[in-house]
PDB file of C-alpha atoms in Angstrom:
ATOM      1  CA  ILE M   1     -14.321  34.019 -43.203  1.00  0.00           C
ATOM      2  CA  LEU M   2     -13.638  36.586 -40.452  1.00  0.00           C
ATOM      3  CA  MET M   3     -15.995  34.786 -38.067  1.00  0.00           C
ATOM      4  CA  LYS M   4     -14.319  31.493 -38.903  1.00  0.00           C
ATOM      5  CA  ARG M   5     -10.902  32.961 -38.038  1.00  0.00           C
ATOM      6  CA  ILE M   6     -12.227  34.441 -34.799  1.00  0.00           C
ATOM      7  CA  THR M   7     -13.731  31.074 -33.885  1.00  0.00           C
ATOM      8  CA  ILE M   8     -10.415  29.308 -34.577  1.00  0.00           C
ATOM      9  CA  ILE M   9      -8.533  31.870 -32.455  1.00  0.00           C
ATOM     10  CA  ILE M  10     -10.994  31.506 -29.569  1.00  0.00           C
ATOM     11  CA  ILE M  11     -10.800  27.708 -29.716  1.00  0.00           C
ATOM     12  CA  SER M  12      -6.988  27.896 -29.812  1.00  0.00           C
ATOM     13  CA  LEU M  13      -6.973  30.196 -26.783  1.00  0.00           C
ATOM     14  CA  ILE M  14      -9.288  27.868 -24.886  1.00  0.00           C
ATOM     15  CA  ILE M  15      -7.072  24.870 -25.679  1.00  0.00           C
ATOM     16  CA  PHE M  16      -3.981  26.842 -24.629  1.00  0.00           C
ATOM     17  CA  LEU M  17      -5.568  27.919 -21.342  1.00  0.00           C
ATOM     18  CA  ILE M  18      -6.707  24.376 -20.590  1.00  0.00           C
ATOM     19  CA  CYS M  19      -3.218  23.034 -21.266  1.00  0.00           C
ATOM     20  CA  PHE M  20      -1.610  25.802 -19.211  1.00  0.00           C
ATOM     21  CA  ALA M  21      -3.987  25.192 -16.327  1.00  0.00           C
ATOM     22  CA  GLY M  22      -3.246  21.485 -16.557  1.00  0.00           C
ATOM     23  CA  ILE M  23       0.461  22.150 -16.239  1.00  0.00           C
ATOM     24  CA  GLY M  24      -0.186  24.344 -13.221  1.00  0.00           C
ATOM     25  CA  PHE M  25      -2.336  21.780 -11.440  1.00  0.00           C
ATOM     26  CA  SER M  26       0.028  18.884 -12.111  1.00  0.00           C
ATOM     27  CA  GLN M  27       3.113  20.795 -11.020  1.00  0.00           C
ATOM     28  CA  GLU M  28       5.102  19.112  -8.264  1.00  0.00           C
ATOM     29  CA  HIS M  29       5.685  20.672  -4.878  1.00  0.00           C
ATOM     30  CA  MET M  30       9.481  20.792  -4.547  1.00  0.00           C
ATOM     31  CA  TYR M  31      10.996  20.477  -1.076  1.00  0.00           C
ATOM     32  CA  VAL M  32      14.424  20.066   0.524  1.00  0.00           C
ATOM     33  CA  LEU M  33      15.203  17.742   3.456  1.00  0.00           C
ATOM     34  CA  GLY M  34      18.291  18.456   5.563  1.00  0.00           C
ATOM     35  CA  THR M  35      20.049  15.295   6.802  1.00  0.00           C
ATOM     36  CA  ALA M  36      23.645  15.256   8.179  1.00  0.00           C
ATOM     37  CA  SER M  37      27.197  14.486   7.061  1.00  0.00           C
ATOM     38  CA  THR M  38      27.955  11.947   4.335  1.00  0.00           C
ATOM     39  CA  GLY M  39      28.217   8.382   5.593  1.00  0.00           C
ATOM     40  CA  GLY M  40      26.034   8.853   8.676  1.00  0.00           C
ATOM     41  CA  THR M  41      22.704   7.179   9.449  1.00  0.00           C
ATOM     42  CA  PHE M  42      20.802  10.470   9.086  1.00  0.00           C
ATOM     43  CA  ASN M  43      22.162  10.857   5.575  1.00  0.00           C
ATOM     44  CA  TYR M  44      21.332   7.296   4.527  1.00  0.00           C
ATOM     45  CA  ILE M  45      17.844   7.230   6.047  1.00  0.00           C
ATOM     46  CA  GLY M  46      16.955  10.766   4.977  1.00  0.00           C
ATOM     47  CA  SER M  47      17.987  10.126   1.377  1.00  0.00           C
ATOM     48  CA  ALA M  48      16.130   6.812   1.275  1.00  0.00           C
ATOM     49  CA  LEU M  49      12.918   8.319   2.652  1.00  0.00           C
ATOM     50  CA  ALA M  50      13.100  11.364   0.368  1.00  0.00           C
ATOM     51  CA  ASN M  51      13.445   9.139  -2.700  1.00  0.00           C
ATOM     52  CA  PHE M  52      10.692   6.802  -1.496  1.00  0.00           C
ATOM     53  CA  ILE M  53       8.197   9.605  -0.857  1.00  0.00           C
ATOM     54  CA  SER M  54       9.010  11.283  -4.179  1.00  0.00           C
ATOM     55  CA  GLU M  55       8.464   8.030  -6.078  1.00  0.00           C
ATOM     56  CA  LYS M  56       5.164   7.273  -4.346  1.00  0.00           C
ATOM     57  CA  LEU M  57       3.604  10.750  -4.512  1.00  0.00           C
ATOM     58  CA  GLU M  58       3.214  12.330  -7.940  1.00  0.00           C
ATOM     59  CA  ASP M  59       2.763  15.881  -6.632  1.00  0.00           C
ATOM     60  CA  ILE M  60       5.548  15.929  -4.022  1.00  0.00           C
ATOM     61  CA  ASP M  61       9.271  15.852  -4.749  1.00  0.00           C
ATOM     62  CA  ILE M  62      11.735  15.886  -1.848  1.00  0.00           C
ATOM     63  CA  ARG M  63      15.484  16.250  -2.323  1.00  0.00           C
ATOM     64  CA  ALA M  64      17.757  15.231   0.552  1.00  0.00           C
ATOM     65  CA  ILE M  65      20.912  17.280   1.096  1.00  0.00           C
ATOM     66  CA  THR M  66      24.040  16.823   3.214  1.00  0.00           C
ATOM     67  CA  THR M  67      24.268  19.212   6.179  1.00  0.00           C
ATOM     68  CA  GLY M  68      25.931  19.588   9.561  1.00  0.00           C
ATOM     69  CA  GLY M  69      23.171  17.640  11.311  1.00  0.00           C
ATOM     70  CA  SER M  70      20.456  18.329  13.872  1.00  0.00           C
ATOM     71  CA  ASN M  71      21.187  21.861  15.098  1.00  0.00           C
ATOM     72  CA  VAL M  72      22.415  23.046  11.715  1.00  0.00           C
ATOM     73  CA  ASN M  73      19.148  21.813  10.196  1.00  0.00           C
ATOM     74  CA  ILE M  74      17.152  23.921  12.650  1.00  0.00           C
ATOM     75  CA  ARG M  75      19.163  26.978  11.610  1.00  0.00           C
ATOM     76  CA  LEU M  76      18.765  26.141   7.906  1.00  0.00           C
ATOM     77  CA  LEU M  77      14.995  25.856   8.352  1.00  0.00           C
ATOM     78  CA  ASN M  78      14.916  29.284   9.997  1.00  0.00           C
ATOM     79  CA  GLU M  79      16.926  30.703   7.092  1.00  0.00           C
ATOM     80  CA  GLY M  80      14.581  29.179   4.509  1.00  0.00           C
ATOM     81  CA  GLU M  81      17.253  26.869   3.083  1.00  0.00           C
ATOM     82  CA  ILE M  82      15.355  23.635   3.848  1.00  0.00           C
ATOM     83  CA  ASP M  83      11.695  22.675   4.289  1.00  0.00           C
ATOM     84  CA  PHE M  84      12.102  19.496   6.338  1.00  0.00           C
ATOM     85  CA  GLY M  85      14.877  18.385   8.645  1.00  0.00           C
ATOM     86  CA  MET M  86      16.231  15.415  10.524  1.00  0.00           C
ATOM     87  CA  ALA M  87      17.293  15.771  14.141  1.00  0.00           C
ATOM     88  CA  ASN M  88      17.417  13.744  17.294  1.00  0.00           C
ATOM     89  CA  SER M  89      14.991  14.308  20.131  1.00  0.00           C
ATOM     90  CA  LEU M  90      17.673  15.786  22.368  1.00  0.00           C
ATOM     91  CA  SER M  91      18.392  18.657  19.962  1.00  0.00           C
ATOM     92  CA  LEU M  92      14.698  19.218  19.266  1.00  0.00           C
ATOM     93  CA  TYR M  93      13.917  19.365  22.981  1.00  0.00           C
ATOM     94  CA  PHE M  94      16.708  21.845  23.749  1.00  0.00           C
ATOM     95  CA  ALA M  95      15.765  23.988  20.737  1.00  0.00           C
ATOM     96  CA  ALA M  96      12.068  24.093  21.642  1.00  0.00           C
ATOM     97  CA  GLU M  97      12.876  24.938  25.267  1.00  0.00           C
ATOM     98  CA  GLY M  98      15.518  27.539  24.403  1.00  0.00           C
ATOM     99  CA  LYS M  99      18.359  25.691  26.127  1.00  0.00           C
ATOM    100  CA  ARG M 100      22.001  24.817  25.361  1.00  0.00           C
ATOM    101  CA  LEU M 101      22.850  26.093  21.867  1.00  0.00           C
ATOM    102  CA  TRP M 102      19.460  27.811  21.777  1.00  0.00           C
ATOM    103  CA  GLU M 103      19.753  29.528  25.169  1.00  0.00           C
ATOM    104  CA  GLY M 104      17.162  32.311  25.351  1.00  0.00           C
ATOM    105  CA  LYS M 105      15.951  31.617  21.794  1.00  0.00           C
ATOM    106  CA  PRO M 106      13.181  28.984  22.049  1.00  0.00           C
ATOM    107  CA  GLN M 107      12.309  27.427  18.690  1.00  0.00           C
ATOM    108  CA  SER M 108       8.622  26.919  19.455  1.00  0.00           C
ATOM    109  CA  HIS M 109       7.671  26.626  15.780  1.00  0.00           C
ATOM    110  CA  LEU M 110       9.167  23.151  15.248  1.00  0.00           C
ATOM    111  CA  ARG M 111       6.733  20.279  14.676  1.00  0.00           C
ATOM    112  CA  ALA M 112       7.421  16.550  14.386  1.00  0.00           C
ATOM    113  CA  ILE M 113       6.139  14.338  11.580  1.00  0.00           C
ATOM    114  CA  THR M 114       7.442  10.944  12.664  1.00  0.00           C
ATOM    115  CA  ARG M 115      10.234   9.206  14.478  1.00  0.00           C
ATOM    116  CA  THR M 116      12.699   7.509  12.128  1.00  0.00           C
ATOM    117  CA  HIS M 117      15.164   5.486  14.197  1.00  0.00           C
ATOM    118  CA  ALA M 118      17.072   5.106  17.446  1.00  0.00           C
ATOM    119  CA  ALA M 119      20.608   6.499  17.282  1.00  0.00           C
ATOM    120  CA  SER M 120      23.098   4.711  19.536  1.00  0.00           C
ATOM    121  CA  ILE M 121      26.285   6.358  20.789  1.00  0.00           C
ATOM    122  CA  HIS M 122      29.550   4.589  19.878  1.00  0.00           C
ATOM    123  CA  TYR M 123      32.895   5.725  21.299  1.00  0.00           C
ATOM    124  CA  VAL M 124      35.236   3.814  18.996  1.00  0.00           C
ATOM    125  CA  VAL M 125      38.870   3.569  20.161  1.00  0.00           C
ATOM    126  CA  ARG M 126      41.995   1.925  18.767  1.00  0.00           C
ATOM    127  CA  LYS M 127      42.450  -1.351  20.614  1.00  0.00           C
ATOM    128  CA  ASP M 128      46.152  -0.638  21.166  1.00  0.00           C
ATOM    129  CA  SER M 129      45.532   2.899  22.439  1.00  0.00           C
ATOM    130  CA  GLY M 130      45.213   1.923  26.095  1.00  0.00           C
ATOM    131  CA  ILE M 131      41.888   3.774  26.295  1.00  0.00           C
ATOM    132  CA  LYS M 132      39.528   1.794  28.541  1.00  0.00           C
ATOM    133  CA  THR M 133      37.569   4.530  30.333  1.00  0.00           C
ATOM    134  CA  PHE M 134      36.562   8.132  29.702  1.00  0.00           C
ATOM    135  CA  GLU M 135      39.314   9.282  32.051  1.00  0.00           C
ATOM    136  CA  ASP M 136      41.772   7.710  29.597  1.00  0.00           C
ATOM    137  CA  LEU M 137      40.633  10.141  26.884  1.00  0.00           C
ATOM    138  CA  ILE M 138      42.603  12.933  28.546  1.00  0.00           C
ATOM    139  CA  GLY M 139      45.623  13.775  26.412  1.00  0.00           C
ATOM    140  CA  THR M 140      44.356  11.826  23.388  1.00  0.00           C
ATOM    141  CA  ARG M 141      43.188  12.899  19.932  1.00  0.00           C
ATOM    142  CA  GLY M 142      39.621  12.258  18.797  1.00  0.00           C
ATOM    143  CA  ASN M 143      36.687  13.369  16.674  1.00  0.00           C
ATOM    144  CA  THR M 144      33.211  14.153  17.971  1.00  0.00           C
ATOM    145  CA  ASP M 145      31.363  15.574  14.962  1.00  0.00           C
ATOM    146  CA  VAL M 146      31.045  18.619  12.740  1.00  0.00           C
ATOM    147  CA  VAL M 147      30.329  21.907  14.518  1.00  0.00           C
ATOM    148  CA  GLY M 148      26.598  22.050  15.262  1.00  0.00           C
ATOM    149  CA  GLY M 149      26.171  18.283  15.336  1.00  0.00           C
ATOM    150  CA  THR M 150      24.407  16.759  18.336  1.00  0.00           C
ATOM    151  CA  PRO M 151      27.193  14.228  19.124  1.00  0.00           C
ATOM    152  CA  ARG M 152      29.252  17.205  20.309  1.00  0.00           C
ATOM    153  CA  LEU M 153      26.525  18.013  22.860  1.00  0.00           C
ATOM    154  CA  ILE M 154      26.352  14.375  23.905  1.00  0.00           C
ATOM    155  CA  HIS M 155      30.132  14.265  24.305  1.00  0.00           C
ATOM    156  CA  SER M 156      29.916  17.326  26.553  1.00  0.00           C
ATOM    157  CA  ASP M 157      27.246  15.659  28.716  1.00  0.00           C
ATOM    158  CA  ILE M 158      29.187  12.413  29.038  1.00  0.00           C
ATOM    159  CA  CYS M 159      32.419  14.193  29.941  1.00  0.00           C
ATOM    160  CA  LYS M 160      30.572  16.243  32.558  1.00  0.00           C
ATOM    161  CA  PHE M 161      29.105  13.207  34.305  1.00  0.00           C
ATOM    162  CA  ALA M 162      32.323  11.213  33.903  1.00  0.00           C
ATOM    163  CA  GLY M 163      34.236  14.030  35.596  1.00  0.00           C
ATOM    164  CA  VAL M 164      36.440  14.625  32.552  1.00  0.00           C
ATOM    165  CA  ASP M 165      37.381  18.000  31.053  1.00  0.00           C
ATOM    166  CA  PRO M 166      36.795  17.799  27.257  1.00  0.00           C
ATOM    167  CA  ASN M 167      39.289  20.634  26.787  1.00  0.00           C
ATOM    168  CA  LYS M 168      42.060  18.275  27.891  1.00  0.00           C
ATOM    169  CA  MET M 169      41.714  16.184  24.742  1.00  0.00           C
ATOM    170  CA  ALA M 170      42.522  17.300  21.198  1.00  0.00           C
ATOM    171  CA  GLN M 171      39.392  17.189  19.042  1.00  0.00           C
ATOM    172  CA  THR M 172      38.824  17.469  15.322  1.00  0.00           C
ATOM    173  CA  ASN M 173      35.402  18.428  14.008  1.00  0.00           C
ATOM    174  CA  VAL M 174      34.807  16.584  10.755  1.00  0.00           C
ATOM    175  CA  GLY M 175      32.133  14.302   9.300  1.00  0.00           C
ATOM    176  CA  TYR M 176      32.079  10.522   9.548  1.00  0.00           C
ATOM    177  CA  LYS M 177      33.938   9.680   6.353  1.00  0.00           C
ATOM    178  CA  GLN M 178      36.791  12.068   7.137  1.00  0.00           C
ATOM    179  CA  ALA M 179      36.900  10.770  10.710  1.00  0.00           C
ATOM    180  CA  LEU M 180      37.285   7.205   9.429  1.00  0.00           C
ATOM    181  CA  ASP M 181      40.234   8.254   7.276  1.00  0.00           C
ATOM    182  CA  LEU M 182      41.894  10.047  10.197  1.00  0.00           C
ATOM    183  CA  PHE M 183      41.355   7.026  12.451  1.00  0.00           C
ATOM    184  CA  ARG M 184      42.552   4.562   9.833  1.00  0.00           C
ATOM    185  CA  ASP M 185      45.719   6.576   9.225  1.00  0.00           C
ATOM    186  CA  GLY M 186      46.498   6.916  12.937  1.00  0.00           C
ATOM    187  CA  HIS M 187      45.885  10.675  13.176  1.00  0.00           C
ATOM    188  CA  ILE M 188      43.231  10.253  15.887  1.00  0.00           C
ATOM    189  CA  ASP M 189      42.875   7.700  18.693  1.00  0.00           C
ATOM    190  CA  TRP M 190      39.075   7.616  18.868  1.00  0.00           C
ATOM    191  CA  PHE M 191      35.905   8.913  17.252  1.00  0.00           C
ATOM    192  CA  LEU M 192      32.277   9.253  18.253  1.00  0.00           C
ATOM    193  CA  ALA M 193      29.637   7.762  15.944  1.00  0.00           C
ATOM    194  CA  SER M 194      25.889   8.044  16.444  1.00  0.00           C
ATOM    195  CA  GLY M 195      23.537   5.841  14.444  1.00  0.00           C
ATOM    196  CA  SER M 196      21.373   2.761  14.240  1.00  0.00           C
ATOM    197  CA  VAL M 197      22.912  -0.572  15.246  1.00  0.00           C
ATOM    198  CA  PRO M 198      24.922  -1.858  13.466  1.00  0.00           C
ATOM    199  CA  GLU M 199      26.379   1.557  12.644  1.00  0.00           C
ATOM    200  CA  SER M 200      27.858   1.343   9.141  1.00  0.00           C
ATOM    201  CA  ASN M 201      31.028   3.344   9.847  1.00  0.00           C
ATOM    202  CA  VAL M 202      31.862   1.249  12.903  1.00  0.00           C
ATOM    203  CA  THR M 203      31.249  -1.932  10.914  1.00  0.00           C
ATOM    204  CA  GLU M 204      33.543  -0.661   8.145  1.00  0.00           C
ATOM    205  CA  ILE M 205      36.455   0.350  10.362  1.00  0.00           C
ATOM    206  CA  ALA M 206      36.270  -2.879  12.395  1.00  0.00           C
ATOM    207  CA  TYR M 207      37.310  -4.809   9.275  1.00  0.00           C
ATOM    208  CA  THR M 208      40.434  -2.727   8.710  1.00  0.00           C
ATOM    209  CA  ARG M 209      41.544  -1.847  12.261  1.00  0.00           C
ATOM    210  CA  ASP M 210      41.377  -3.536  15.663  1.00  0.00           C
ATOM    211  CA  ILE M 211      38.889  -1.527  17.693  1.00  0.00           C
ATOM    212  CA  ASP M 212      37.098  -1.386  21.005  1.00  0.00           C
ATOM    213  CA  ILE M 213      34.014   0.574  22.121  1.00  0.00           C
ATOM    214  CA  LEU M 214      33.828   2.350  25.468  1.00  0.00           C
ATOM    215  CA  ASP M 215      30.969   1.408  27.784  1.00  0.00           C
ATOM    216  CA  ILE M 216      28.493   4.055  28.914  1.00  0.00           C
ATOM    217  CA  GLY M 217      26.904   2.133  31.747  1.00  0.00           C
ATOM    218  CA  GLY M 218      26.602   1.823  35.503  1.00  0.00           C
ATOM    219  CA  GLU M 219      26.454   4.981  37.601  1.00  0.00           C
ATOM    220  CA  LEU M 220      27.530   7.156  34.660  1.00  0.00           C
ATOM    221  CA  ARG M 221      24.521   6.120  32.593  1.00  0.00           C
ATOM    222  CA  GLU M 222      22.133   6.284  35.542  1.00  0.00           C
ATOM    223  CA  ASN M 223      23.144   9.884  36.207  1.00  0.00           C
ATOM    224  CA  LEU M 224      22.834  10.795  32.522  1.00  0.00           C
ATOM    225  CA  LEU M 225      19.352   9.305  32.216  1.00  0.00           C
ATOM    226  CA  GLU M 226      18.218  11.051  35.382  1.00  0.00           C
ATOM    227  CA  ALA M 227      19.580  14.471  34.443  1.00  0.00           C
ATOM    228  CA  VAL M 228      18.923  14.702  30.706  1.00  0.00           C
ATOM    229  CA  PRO M 229      15.549  14.074  29.012  1.00  0.00           C
ATOM    230  CA  TYR M 230      15.489  11.969  25.860  1.00  0.00           C
ATOM    231  CA  TYR M 231      18.468   9.729  26.627  1.00  0.00           C
ATOM    232  CA  PHE M 232      17.554   6.044  26.708  1.00  0.00           C
ATOM    233  CA  PRO M 233      19.571   2.950  27.773  1.00  0.00           C
ATOM    234  CA  ARG M 234      20.842   0.575  25.095  1.00  0.00           C
ATOM    235  CA  THR M 235      22.868  -2.638  25.133  1.00  0.00           C
ATOM    236  CA  ILE M 236      24.652  -3.451  21.865  1.00  0.00           C
ATOM    237  CA  PRO M 237      24.774  -7.268  21.597  1.00  0.00           C
ATOM    238  CA  ALA M 238      28.092  -9.113  21.679  1.00  0.00           C
ATOM    239  CA  GLY M 239      29.409  -9.862  18.199  1.00  0.00           C
ATOM    240  CA  THR M 240      27.668  -6.913  16.537  1.00  0.00           C
ATOM    241  CA  TYR M 241      31.079  -5.625  15.442  1.00  0.00           C
ATOM    242  CA  LYS M 242      34.151  -7.622  14.442  1.00  0.00           C
ATOM    243  CA  GLY M 243      36.487  -8.193  17.373  1.00  0.00           C
ATOM    244  CA  ILE M 244      34.041  -7.082  20.074  1.00  0.00           C
ATOM    245  CA  ASP M 245      32.754 -10.231  21.721  1.00  0.00           C
ATOM    246  CA  ARG M 246      31.066  -8.654  24.729  1.00  0.00           C
ATOM    247  CA  PRO M 247      27.859  -6.636  25.127  1.00  0.00           C
ATOM    248  CA  VAL M 248      28.461  -2.881  25.014  1.00  0.00           C
ATOM    249  CA  GLU M 249      26.449  -0.618  27.327  1.00  0.00           C
ATOM    250  CA  THR M 250      25.558   2.766  25.853  1.00  0.00           C
ATOM    251  CA  ILE M 251      22.785   5.340  25.391  1.00  0.00           C
ATOM    252  CA  ASP M 252      20.334   6.135  22.604  1.00  0.00           C
ATOM    253  CA  THR M 253      18.573   9.193  21.322  1.00  0.00           C
ATOM    254  CA  VAL M 254      15.520   9.063  19.043  1.00  0.00           C
ATOM    255  CA  ALA M 255      15.702  10.670  15.595  1.00  0.00           C
ATOM    256  CA  ALA M 256      12.812  12.315  13.773  1.00  0.00           C
ATOM    257  CA  ILE M 257      11.717  14.120  10.636  1.00  0.00           C
ATOM    258  CA  TRP M 258      10.180  17.507  11.381  1.00  0.00           C
ATOM    259  CA  CYS M 259       9.195  20.815   9.794  1.00  0.00           C
ATOM    260  CA  ASP M 260       7.856  24.269  10.580  1.00  0.00           C
ATOM    261  CA  VAL M 261       4.368  24.584  12.065  1.00  0.00           C
ATOM    262  CA  SER M 262       3.414  26.629   8.969  1.00  0.00           C
ATOM    263  CA  MET M 263       4.045  23.724   6.575  1.00  0.00           C
ATOM    264  CA  SER M 264       0.869  22.751   4.684  1.00  0.00           C
ATOM    265  CA  GLU M 265      -1.298  20.353   6.678  1.00  0.00           C
ATOM    266  CA  GLU M 266      -2.224  18.554   3.451  1.00  0.00           C
ATOM    267  CA  ILE M 267       1.420  18.016   2.462  1.00  0.00           C
ATOM    268  CA  VAL M 268       2.411  16.673   5.887  1.00  0.00           C
ATOM    269  CA  TYR M 269      -0.671  14.443   5.954  1.00  0.00           C
ATOM    270  CA  LYS M 270       0.255  12.955   2.570  1.00  0.00           C
ATOM    271  CA  ILE M 271       3.857  12.337   3.645  1.00  0.00           C
ATOM    272  CA  THR M 272       2.813  10.669   6.899  1.00  0.00           C
ATOM    273  CA  LYS M 273       0.207   8.579   5.131  1.00  0.00           C
ATOM    274  CA  VAL M 274       2.533   7.345   2.387  1.00  0.00           C
ATOM    275  CA  ILE M 275       5.098   6.255   4.989  1.00  0.00           C
ATOM    276  CA  TYR M 276       2.705   4.278   7.170  1.00  0.00           C
ATOM    277  CA  ASP M 277       0.434   2.972   4.421  1.00  0.00           C
ATOM    278  CA  ASN M 278       3.593   1.392   2.983  1.00  0.00           C
ATOM    279  CA  ILE M 279       5.354   0.584   6.255  1.00  0.00           C
ATOM    280  CA  ASP M 280       6.611  -2.849   5.145  1.00  0.00           C
ATOM    281  CA  GLU M 281       8.439  -1.246   2.217  1.00  0.00           C
ATOM    282  CA  VAL M 282       9.758   1.591   4.384  1.00  0.00           C
ATOM    283  CA  ARG M 283      11.243  -0.827   6.923  1.00  0.00           C
ATOM    284  CA  LYS M 284      13.333  -2.385   4.172  1.00  0.00           C
ATOM    285  CA  LEU M 285      14.926   0.929   3.160  1.00  0.00           C
ATOM    286  CA  HIS M 286      17.462   0.844   6.016  1.00  0.00           C
ATOM    287  CA  VAL M 287      18.122  -1.336   9.060  1.00  0.00           C
ATOM    288  CA  GLY M 288      17.430   1.664  11.296  1.00  0.00           C
ATOM    289  CA  LEU M 289      13.841   1.784  10.038  1.00  0.00           C
ATOM    290  CA  SER M 290      13.182  -1.899  10.714  1.00  0.00           C
ATOM    291  CA  ASP M 291      11.265  -1.316  13.954  1.00  0.00           C
ATOM    292  CA  LEU M 292       9.337   1.791  12.842  1.00  0.00           C
ATOM    293  CA  SER M 293       5.627   1.476  13.637  1.00  0.00           C
ATOM    294  CA  LEU M 294       2.541   3.530  14.436  1.00  0.00           C
ATOM    295  CA  GLU M 295       3.007   2.515  18.072  1.00  0.00           C
ATOM    296  CA  ASN M 296       6.381   4.286  18.351  1.00  0.00           C
ATOM    297  CA  ALA M 297       5.853   6.991  15.694  1.00  0.00           C
ATOM    298  CA  THR M 298       5.561   9.955  18.057  1.00  0.00           C
ATOM    299  CA  GLY M 299       7.045   8.853  21.392  1.00  0.00           C
ATOM    300  CA  GLY M 300       9.878  10.847  22.965  1.00  0.00           C
ATOM    301  CA  LEU M 301      10.404  13.311  20.116  1.00  0.00           C
ATOM    302  CA  GLY M 302      10.829  16.421  22.249  1.00  0.00           C
ATOM    303  CA  ILE M 303       8.437  18.654  20.244  1.00  0.00           C
ATOM    304  CA  PRO M 304       4.691  18.651  19.384  1.00  0.00           C
ATOM    305  CA  VAL M 305       3.394  16.705  16.393  1.00  0.00           C
ATOM    306  CA  HIS M 306       2.413  18.647  13.249  1.00  0.00           C
ATOM    307  CA  PRO M 307      -1.389  18.901  12.716  1.00  0.00           C
ATOM    308  CA  GLY M 308      -1.085  17.171   9.331  1.00  0.00           C
ATOM    309  CA  ALA M 309       0.652  14.168  10.864  1.00  0.00           C
ATOM    310  CA  GLU M 310      -1.706  14.197  13.857  1.00  0.00           C
ATOM    311  CA  LYS M 311      -4.654  14.080  11.460  1.00  0.00           C
ATOM    312  CA  TYR M 312      -3.333  10.839   9.956  1.00  0.00           C
ATOM    313  CA  TYR M 313      -2.536   9.238  13.320  1.00  0.00           C
ATOM    314  CA  GLN M 314      -6.026  10.030  14.651  1.00  0.00           C
ATOM    315  CA  GLU M 315      -7.585   8.777  11.437  1.00  0.00           C
ATOM    316  CA  VAL M 316      -5.806   5.428  11.745  1.00  0.00           C
ATOM    317  CA  ALA M 317      -6.549   5.171  15.470  1.00  0.00           C
ATOM    318  CA  GLY M 318     -10.242   5.711  14.737  1.00  0.00           C
ATOM    319  CA  LYS M 319     -10.284   2.701  12.414  1.00  0.00           C
ATOM    320  CA  LYS M 320      -9.035   0.297  15.100  1.00  0.00           C
TER     321      LYS M 320
END
């Protein structure tokens, strides 16, 4: 009887250990992706990709959170608050090189996984404001972005090359949704939006207010493109937004998902693979992802590619 009890106990322990080990091996890897403010393209695309990856991969769960955008995400990664981030190539380049906000503090540990979308700059103004050029912004009230957001850096660059002092205009620093409310209620004369075309906030406000968009073209754009890496020319087609029946000249930056160089090569490989093995589905998640492809996955990102992502890209290239 004693031996029988001992045998039962041993068998029970074995079953328990097997079950416990099974739980351990099947446990998901939980990660956080930093996006940007609510209502922006980063937030929409980041949330869509996080959900898509989590649904496709049983052992990886990514939760997207709202943040202050590109530069804030770099800080949050350094503080251990997020595992992956979204940022545009301009911010990544300056961070890696230790310039601008990162002067003397190069962030050489950042590694790209993939481009996500092109983010176009929109200076949206009230049509009755009399604002036609950047010089006209002097003495007006506007919104660039939350503190730490890249649009603030872009605004600084544009003002510099347009010969305009940004300190001579009153600026609020809130996210897109709050900016729309301020604009709609007449508290600000203009706001800066950065996102894929058509940009959802610009589309929304164009149906409730008469708007115009300032051109960033000609000599101004030429000087910007020559002086600052990772700006690209863009023409927004006529009719993209209600009431704007002319092409709008502007600039783009490229957005990306990235992580720390120490992130598991296997995890990054799986994420990259699930995106590009299902590229037709991914392109349908958001209009900004519609032109994503292996051909443009790593171009102009401002930082090196993570070894896990590079492994996938080389693997696919070897099959061609």
